[in-house]
């Protein structure tokens, strides 16, 4: 087995077995032998023990407080305590003796749902199929939940075992989609899981002008905020290009702080921007999924454009902080043709009022950030100094620097928006 | 945090959780054991590692929250040192089968090389040493390492590259390379 330890030995020109590295499979065989189980149940034994296509609900569907939900750990960083008791843990399973599909946890707000599920193999043949490269493809899982605006599936490799693989499913939708139906392509029977919202929300109606990219404006008509995300419903003048649809609502916090969707998504863009109506103006819904859980009790108001809307009601008031939140667009360069964006350090620093020095020998640039200097990888290209190291810049340029990457596939330039906070 | 969930499932007696623990922690447990018993051979190391997981299965209920890794490390070190004190069993070969076990000279050389390699790793300064242990020995992902040590992803990679150069230099000076 080509373990990393063997690689290190080869890189150091040592014998690979200088430092032996037991394979987990060999260790597992020893453990199983010692515990008295030498193999898996035969297919016949399973079919005798389980009726074909039995649907078994293994737990209640109401929210059950269980320590440290793995769904929350998968999707959110930082403190998730406020949501620990609100994750539905249905543990609904369906099995045919060869495969078992289990929905483990569900968390939903009115416009998006997070689901974790697992696929388990009960025979040697199924286990081989499970571990084959490309096992999970478009035919492996069939699911429907109304007409989602966006859907994504990811694997949770750290949880996988040789006979069970874990995945998560994310959905965003404009209306409550009804129950989620899932079925493994290899099975005849599937599961039905409720996506009813579990979490508290804050919702405001308004008719508020708000800036977008490239000097354009939209009208925000509705804001919904939950601990896991935000949805803006906005209207554009007819014919405005979709690419520039981008508006923000800022959350004003009880400690005087401000949180933007960019801040709560670590600089990632919305998970969905969809046109939902065409007349009289183009109506869009923009949905964000946070990467940290928002405690709604800390939110006192929502700022859109130059107005503040208090959660306690009443008319809106001028937002004194409006001018401090500026947006400028920094074009990115796909210099390798692989979609990986590079950014001009000159333009970046000029726009943020920073400075940098570049060392071509080491291929690094030292950017003087608000919290001190930070080193990023940098390279020369056509008379410019470019960097791709956004992760370092996001973390190190200090409180008050926000950025949102807006990636448009199929074009040479990937527009990047920086939102500067004080 | 996923370790907490794993521990809870082990306490409930979920066999799948034990399998998952084996998959996840075999590199870590075997690295700790190998470090405690420098020069230990593959068979013995495999046996020690399996013993640690058998102990985990038996004693999961006694492990405090947040203590899974330290517990595994402590048991691994103890078992490895006990193994060193136990005379090796002499296993009969199958009749007619070629003996593919390393000869005594080869094994002695391997143990010496292992000792020097461990010494070289121990010479690395922190956090470089920790980065090398986590990446090569514990098989953690670079992003996990970056998060655990408060470094960024690029820094982890450059530390690995720099550390490899240093290890190679030191081993060359010792005549191993």
XYZ file of C-alpha atoms in Angstrom:
599
model
C 0.000 0.000 0.000
C 1.399 3.338 -1.035
C 1.070 5.099 2.302
C 2.468 8.510 2.920
C 5.124 6.995 5.129
C 6.311 4.842 2.274
C 6.335 7.933 0.078
C 8.447 9.800 2.614
C 10.915 6.910 2.708
C 11.111 6.894 -1.088
C 11.582 10.664 -1.168
C 14.430 10.250 1.318
C 15.827 7.351 -0.749
C 15.252 4.866 2.039
C 13.713 1.416 1.856
C 9.911 1.775 1.978
C 9.667 -0.559 4.952
C 12.182 1.378 7.038
C 9.183 2.498 9.051
C 6.454 -0.108 8.691
C 2.934 1.228 8.210
C 0.209 -1.328 8.880
C -2.750 -1.161 6.571
C -6.098 -0.477 8.235
C -7.556 -3.456 6.354
C -4.983 -5.801 7.923
C -5.568 -4.340 11.368
C -9.306 -4.712 10.905
C -8.930 -8.393 10.003
C -6.953 -9.012 13.179
C -9.559 -7.172 15.233
C -12.453 -9.043 13.646
C -10.670 -12.366 14.105
C -10.119 -11.608 17.756
C -13.728 -10.578 18.262
C -14.956 -13.784 16.647
C -16.505 -12.414 13.407
C -14.777 -13.687 10.340
C -17.007 -12.472 7.578
C -20.198 -10.796 6.588
C -23.650 -12.428 6.671
C -24.432 -14.339 3.511
C -27.038 -12.983 1.157
C -29.347 -15.891 1.985
C -29.055 -15.279 5.709
C -29.926 -11.621 5.248
C -32.946 -12.363 3.139
C -34.144 -14.830 5.701
C -33.709 -12.321 8.467
C -35.189 -9.335 6.624
C -38.188 -9.209 4.341
C -37.291 -7.710 0.954
C -37.983 -3.927 0.667
C -38.847 -3.368 4.341
C -39.195 0.278 5.322
C -38.170 0.724 8.934
C -38.431 3.998 10.839
C -35.790 3.640 13.485
C -36.472 6.849 15.464
C -39.063 9.561 15.960
C -39.214 12.349 13.396
C -39.562 15.224 15.823
C -36.454 17.092 16.897
C -34.406 15.051 19.335
C -31.626 16.663 21.354
C -28.494 14.566 20.819
C -25.058 15.754 21.793
C -23.060 17.304 18.922
C -24.971 16.760 15.730
C -22.617 15.617 12.989
C -24.665 17.604 10.445
C -23.885 20.803 12.293
C -20.211 19.867 12.499
C -20.175 19.189 8.762
C -21.704 22.459 7.654
C -20.838 24.997 10.306
C -17.728 26.163 12.074
C -17.609 27.663 15.557
C -20.322 27.447 18.164
C -23.405 25.531 17.004
C -24.981 25.128 20.417
C -27.972 27.307 19.577
C -29.101 24.757 16.991
C -28.126 21.501 18.686
C -31.684 20.688 19.704
C -33.255 21.633 16.386
C -31.684 19.155 14.000
C -34.193 16.474 13.044
C -32.664 13.055 13.490
C -35.144 10.813 11.789
C -32.805 7.866 11.305
C -35.203 6.670 8.692
C -33.883 3.661 6.802
C -34.916 1.427 3.966
C -33.189 -1.845 3.178
C -33.487 -4.748 0.771
C -30.904 -6.958 2.435
C -28.171 -5.923 0.034
C -28.244 -2.161 0.518
C -29.495 0.142 3.244
C -30.188 3.821 2.665
C -30.384 5.834 5.883
C -31.309 9.487 6.265
C -29.544 10.487 9.430
C -30.159 14.195 10.058
C -32.187 17.010 8.515
C -32.085 20.746 9.168
C -34.241 23.149 7.194
C -35.257 26.772 7.071
C -37.928 28.154 4.720
C -35.566 28.270 1.715
C -32.937 25.581 2.183
C -32.376 22.175 3.675
C -29.326 20.223 4.791
C -29.550 16.449 4.860
C -27.012 13.804 5.822
C -27.455 10.229 4.657
C -25.517 7.009 4.328
C -25.361 4.034 1.976
C -24.484 0.688 3.498
C -23.544 -2.533 1.763
C -24.429 -5.887 3.302
C -22.790 -8.341 0.900
C -19.250 -8.745 -0.370
C -20.368 -7.940 -3.909
C -22.159 -4.803 -2.797
C -19.169 -3.753 -0.705
C -16.920 -4.134 -3.733
C -19.298 -1.969 -5.719
C -19.434 0.558 -2.886
C -15.673 0.924 -2.860
C -15.230 1.086 -6.599
C -14.041 4.450 -7.969
C -16.972 6.337 -9.387
C -19.457 4.466 -7.206
C -21.511 7.577 -6.604
C -22.744 8.901 -9.935
C -25.902 10.483 -11.254
C -27.729 7.156 -11.178
C -26.806 6.220 -7.613
C -29.302 8.434 -5.834
C -32.649 9.585 -7.136
C -34.245 12.397 -5.181
C -36.988 14.928 -5.626
C -38.122 17.876 -3.563
C -40.359 20.081 -5.602
C -38.265 22.108 -8.001
C -35.111 23.129 -6.146
C -33.183 26.199 -7.217
C -29.953 24.439 -6.420
C -28.881 21.084 -5.094
C -25.531 19.655 -4.157
C -24.189 16.374 -2.853
C -20.907 15.938 -1.022
C -19.212 12.968 0.574
C -18.102 12.879 4.181
C -15.038 10.742 3.621
C -13.839 10.925 7.191
C -16.867 8.968 8.353
C -16.666 6.269 5.720
C -16.039 2.625 6.519
C -15.418 -0.225 4.078
C -19.130 -1.068 4.107
C -20.754 2.293 4.625
C -20.354 5.680 2.971
C -21.687 8.966 4.241
C -22.938 11.900 2.207
C -24.723 15.189 2.594
C -27.322 16.793 0.384
C -28.033 20.519 0.232
C -31.116 22.039 -1.351
C -32.233 25.598 -1.935
C -35.741 26.422 -3.105
C -38.058 29.341 -3.569
C -41.081 27.744 -1.954
C -41.512 25.021 0.595
C -40.872 21.940 -1.521
C -42.945 19.432 0.397
C -41.323 16.186 1.535
C -37.994 15.002 0.175
C -38.104 11.652 -1.571
C -34.897 9.661 -1.941
C -34.186 6.298 -3.438
C -31.017 4.427 -4.279
C -30.836 3.565 -7.944
C -30.071 -0.036 -6.939
C -33.208 -0.366 -4.791
C -36.879 -0.384 -5.555
C -38.164 1.269 -2.413
C -37.141 4.689 -1.140
C -37.662 7.092 1.732
C -39.824 10.148 2.329
C -38.473 12.782 4.694
C -40.074 16.013 5.869
C -38.317 19.287 5.027
C -40.580 21.390 7.221
C -38.542 24.298 8.622
C -37.094 23.605 12.038
C -35.611 26.925 12.920
C -36.766 30.378 13.939
C -36.625 33.118 11.331
C -36.754 36.868 11.046
C -38.674 38.258 8.065
C -39.217 41.804 6.890
C -41.147 43.271 3.978
C -39.825 46.455 2.456
C -39.437 48.387 -0.734
C -35.863 49.527 -0.398
C -33.355 50.660 -3.013
C -30.025 48.904 -2.658
C -26.752 49.123 -4.611
C -25.560 46.247 -6.747
C -22.411 45.775 -8.781
C -21.217 48.072 -11.530
C -23.108 51.073 -10.180
C -26.545 49.554 -10.672
C -29.456 49.385 -8.251
C -32.227 47.024 -7.297
C -35.279 47.164 -5.029
C -35.253 44.761 -2.093
C -38.772 43.633 -1.280
C -38.276 40.963 1.379
C -35.548 39.755 3.699
C -35.624 36.432 5.544
C -32.879 35.539 7.999
C -32.489 32.234 9.836
C -29.617 30.857 11.892
C -28.347 29.058 8.807
C -28.897 31.543 6.007
C -30.517 34.518 4.419
C -32.824 35.113 1.484
C -33.327 38.399 -0.329
C -36.195 38.900 -2.709
C -35.379 41.733 -5.026
C -36.602 43.341 -8.192
C -34.553 44.660 -11.071
C -35.487 46.864 -13.964
C -36.347 44.638 -16.925
C -33.437 43.484 -19.065
C -30.660 43.880 -16.488
C -27.986 41.169 -16.951
C -28.195 38.338 -14.410
C -24.443 38.407 -13.872
C -24.630 41.618 -11.930
C -27.435 40.590 -9.577
C -25.852 41.074 -6.211
C -27.247 42.848 -3.188
C -26.631 42.581 0.494
C -28.498 43.096 3.699
C -26.393 43.844 6.733
C -27.340 42.457 10.120
C -26.959 44.892 12.973
C -25.983 43.188 16.213
C -26.750 44.063 19.796
C -23.076 44.694 20.561
C -22.878 47.334 17.834
C -21.245 44.999 15.318
C -22.361 44.379 11.765
C -22.515 41.042 9.997
C -22.815 40.736 6.252
C -23.687 37.588 4.291
C -20.105 37.621 3.020
C -18.814 37.605 6.565
C -21.163 34.793 7.553
C -20.196 32.730 4.505
C -16.420 33.302 4.777
C -16.451 35.269 1.573
C -18.396 32.774 -0.482
C -21.181 33.904 -2.743
C -24.859 32.958 -2.542
C -25.800 29.313 -3.046
C -28.544 30.378 -5.396
C -29.532 33.410 -7.427
C -32.633 32.725 -9.417
C -35.078 34.715 -11.423
C -38.522 33.835 -10.146
C -40.744 36.232 -12.086
C -40.431 38.379 -15.161
C -43.205 40.940 -14.953
C -43.471 43.755 -14.302
C -39.772 43.847 -13.316
C -37.349 40.943 -13.076
C -37.765 39.374 -9.664
C -34.923 37.432 -8.134
C -34.314 35.431 -5.031
C -30.788 35.358 -3.655
C -30.099 32.696 -1.042
C -27.042 32.522 1.174
C -25.981 29.604 3.364
C -23.884 30.648 6.332
C -20.798 28.732 7.379
C -21.398 29.613 10.999
C -24.609 29.514 12.986
C -26.178 32.916 13.583
C -27.775 33.521 16.971
C -30.851 35.496 15.968
C -31.263 36.839 19.478
C -28.182 38.989 18.803
C -29.735 40.687 15.763
C -31.421 44.019 16.432
C -31.975 45.289 12.909
C -31.380 44.785 9.214
C -29.741 47.451 7.068
C -30.469 47.561 3.355
C -29.184 50.392 1.189
C -29.070 53.449 3.414
C -31.929 52.462 5.754
C -32.156 50.438 8.927
C -35.180 48.278 9.668
C -35.546 47.508 13.343
C -36.723 44.035 14.293
C -38.957 45.590 16.896
C -40.961 47.189 14.122
C -41.723 50.757 13.197
C -40.587 52.841 10.292
C -37.087 52.515 8.919
C -34.445 55.050 9.864
C -31.288 56.344 8.170
C -28.315 54.007 8.477
C -25.316 55.968 9.698
C -22.952 53.217 8.669
C -24.038 53.124 5.024
C -21.121 55.143 3.666
C -18.583 52.976 5.453
C -19.574 49.936 3.432
C -18.132 50.325 -0.031
C -18.003 47.928 -2.894
C -15.518 47.852 -5.698
C -14.988 45.302 -8.381
C -11.631 43.691 -8.884
C -11.326 41.640 -12.024
C -9.658 38.291 -11.681
C -7.466 36.640 -14.286
C -7.661 33.042 -15.385
C -4.047 32.956 -16.538
C -3.753 29.171 -16.632
C -7.070 28.570 -18.312
C -8.157 26.271 -15.499
C -10.656 28.577 -13.825
C -8.346 29.313 -10.908
C -8.546 33.077 -10.352
C -5.497 35.278 -9.878
C -5.691 38.889 -8.721
C -3.493 41.894 -9.256
C -1.842 42.881 -6.006
C -1.470 46.444 -7.259
C -5.193 46.821 -7.863
C -6.064 44.983 -4.682
C -3.822 47.096 -2.499
C -4.753 50.330 -4.247
C -8.424 49.611 -3.656
C -7.956 48.702 0.012
C -5.367 51.344 0.839
C -2.656 48.793 1.540
C 0.905 48.281 0.353
C 3.022 45.280 -0.518
C 6.556 44.216 -1.327
C 7.319 41.325 -3.633
C 10.254 38.942 -3.487
C 10.566 37.196 -6.856
C 13.185 34.789 -5.518
C 10.889 33.313 -2.901
C 7.715 33.858 -4.907
C 6.018 35.593 -1.993
C 4.611 39.043 -1.421
C 4.364 40.740 1.942
C 1.122 42.656 2.216
C 0.839 45.191 5.015
C -2.584 44.370 6.412
C -4.573 46.058 9.097
C -3.453 43.484 11.620
C 0.148 43.459 10.529
C 1.969 41.970 7.550
C 0.904 38.792 5.841
C 2.825 36.725 3.292
C 1.074 35.334 0.255
C 2.357 33.401 -2.719
C 2.771 35.683 -5.728
C 4.025 35.509 -9.279
C 4.871 37.857 -12.109
C 2.684 37.828 -15.167
C 2.746 40.284 -18.046
C 4.178 43.088 -15.993
C 1.864 42.529 -13.031
C 2.287 40.816 -9.693
C -0.564 38.369 -9.129
C -1.682 36.236 -6.239
C -4.210 33.439 -5.961
C -3.918 33.071 -2.222
C -7.365 34.324 -1.237
C -7.604 32.153 1.847
C -4.645 33.868 3.451
C -5.853 37.302 2.447
C -9.352 36.703 3.753
C -8.078 35.672 7.152
C -5.190 38.009 7.520
C -6.219 41.375 6.136
C -7.990 42.089 9.370
C -11.414 42.863 10.665
C -13.125 45.168 8.307
C -12.096 43.511 5.081
C -14.793 41.526 3.443
C -14.843 40.015 0.063
C -17.276 38.101 -1.997
C -16.205 36.101 -5.000
C -18.610 36.024 -7.842
C -17.502 33.422 -10.325
C -18.965 33.226 -13.785
C -17.918 30.075 -15.604
C -17.016 30.082 -19.248
C -15.560 33.586 -19.275
C -11.969 34.714 -19.060
C -12.538 37.161 -16.291
C -14.113 36.134 -13.015
C -15.568 39.240 -11.398
C -14.660 39.657 -7.788
C -16.415 42.016 -5.454
C -14.780 43.393 -2.404
C -16.915 44.830 0.275
C -14.908 46.988 2.587
C -16.010 47.332 6.149
C -14.500 49.871 8.541
C -16.032 16.862 17.205
C -16.609 13.909 14.936
C -14.423 12.001 17.368
C -16.952 12.703 20.103
C -19.690 11.231 17.976
C -17.525 8.222 17.197
C -16.844 7.650 20.868
C -20.546 7.800 21.657
C -21.264 5.212 18.990
C -18.502 3.007 20.362
C -20.032 3.267 23.808
C -23.312 2.098 22.314
C -21.534 -0.938 20.952
C -21.819 -0.072 17.274
C -19.498 -2.374 15.393
C -19.441 0.008 12.417
C -17.992 2.632 14.739
C -15.126 0.296 15.639
C -14.424 -0.300 11.954
C -14.475 3.421 11.385
C -12.097 3.946 14.295
C -9.704 1.413 12.772
C -9.808 3.146 9.401
C -9.343 6.560 10.881
C -6.804 5.967 13.616
C -4.591 3.116 12.375
C -1.955 5.556 11.039
C -2.008 7.513 14.293
C -1.907 4.512 16.634
C 0.777 2.706 14.666
C 2.900 5.869 14.482
C 2.710 6.365 18.236
C 3.551 2.719 18.804
C 6.455 2.802 16.334
C 7.833 5.893 17.998
C 7.655 4.222 21.424
C 9.276 1.034 20.145
C 11.728 2.249 17.534
C 12.665 -0.509 15.125
C 9.567 -2.614 15.784
C 8.774 -4.884 12.852
C 5.616 -4.839 10.733
C 3.991 -7.974 12.178
C 4.529 -6.849 15.743
C 3.386 -3.327 14.953
C 0.244 -4.650 13.306
C -0.458 -6.826 16.333
C 0.104 -3.956 18.757
C -2.178 -1.682 16.715
C -4.939 -4.286 16.655
C -4.570 -4.770 20.410
C -5.144 -1.053 20.921
C -8.455 -1.206 19.040
C -9.521 -4.302 20.913
C -8.851 -2.372 24.092
C -10.867 0.529 22.707
C -13.806 -1.801 22.042
C -13.647 -3.129 25.567
C -13.079 0.127 27.414
C -14.908 2.775 25.343
C -17.247 3.440 28.229
C -14.371 4.495 30.444
C -12.912 7.087 28.080
C -13.755 10.641 28.941
C -15.092 13.071 26.359
C -12.331 14.734 24.423
C -9.816 12.109 25.488
C -10.014 9.585 22.693
C -6.705 10.434 21.050
C -4.714 10.732 24.280
C -6.200 7.427 25.428
C -5.279 5.705 22.182
C -1.757 7.129 22.384
C -1.264 6.015 25.980
C -2.443 2.472 25.270
C -0.363 2.315 22.084
C 2.801 3.325 23.921
C 2.228 0.827 26.713
C 1.457 -2.046 24.374
C 4.434 -1.234 22.157
C 6.866 -1.158 25.075
C 5.416 -4.401 26.418
C 5.901 -5.933 23.011
C 9.575 -4.985 23.030
C 9.987 -6.779 26.339
C 8.353 -9.956 24.994
C 10.690 -12.413 23.230
C 9.609 -12.887 19.578
C 7.756 -16.102 18.831
C 9.410 -18.477 16.413
C 6.907 -19.279 13.691
C 7.365 -22.476 11.698
C 7.553 -22.074 7.939
C 5.263 -24.039 5.692
C 7.051 -26.963 4.196
C 8.535 -26.037 0.832
C 7.647 -22.375 1.106
C 10.464 -19.890 0.490
C 11.446 -17.889 3.520
C 10.685 -14.280 2.611
C 11.338 -12.921 6.050
C 14.225 -10.496 6.273
C 17.464 -12.032 7.465
C 18.950 -10.975 10.780
C 21.410 -8.581 9.127
C 18.710 -6.942 7.036
C 16.450 -6.611 10.049
C 19.248 -5.160 12.125
C 19.988 -2.613 9.391
C 16.318 -1.703 9.107
C 16.066 -1.110 12.852
C 19.126 1.120 12.776
C 17.759 3.092 9.806
C 14.436 3.486 11.604
C 16.184 4.748 14.715
C 18.114 7.344 12.725
C 15.061 8.458 10.816
C 13.131 8.952 14.049
C 16.059 10.867 15.478
C 16.069 13.118 12.412
C 12.339 13.751 12.766
C 12.838 14.591 16.439
C 15.479 17.153 15.415
C 12.922 19.163 13.485
C 11.769 22.229 15.327
C 8.151 22.780 16.151
C 5.756 23.257 14.479
C 7.553 21.629 11.552
C 7.899 18.370 13.482
C 4.209 18.339 14.297
C 3.352 19.024 10.648
C 5.539 16.124 9.489
C 4.112 13.740 12.105
C 0.530 14.649 11.303
C 0.976 14.442 7.532
C 3.238 11.462 7.042
C 2.638 9.419 10.160
C -0.944 10.189 11.131
C -2.050 10.680 7.481
C -4.060 13.810 8.266
C -5.105 16.096 5.423
C -3.218 19.342 4.960
C -6.349 21.354 5.663
C -6.894 19.469 8.928
C -3.304 20.162 9.885
C -3.636 23.824 8.956
C -6.753 24.153 11.085
C -5.307 22.291 14.067
C -2.073 24.274 14.148
C -3.449 27.661 13.148
C -1.515 27.725 9.899
C -2.714 28.301 6.402
C -2.757 25.617 3.788
C 0.158 27.030 1.805
C 2.320 27.228 4.908
C 1.710 23.570 5.727
C 2.870 22.539 2.281
C 5.972 24.685 2.425
C 6.842 23.303 5.858
C 6.558 19.782 4.527
C 8.858 20.613 1.628
C 11.377 22.317 3.868
C 11.287 19.489 6.381
C 11.922 16.883 3.721
C 15.005 18.802 2.612
C 16.292 18.977 6.165
C 15.662 15.283 6.813
C 17.430 14.374 3.621
C 20.378 16.595 4.499
C 20.741 15.105 7.985
C 20.396 11.534 6.775
C 22.987 12.232 4.064
C 25.380 13.542 6.689
C 24.891 10.283 8.583
C 25.639 8.268 5.489
C 22.160 6.764 5.235
C 21.351 8.305 1.874
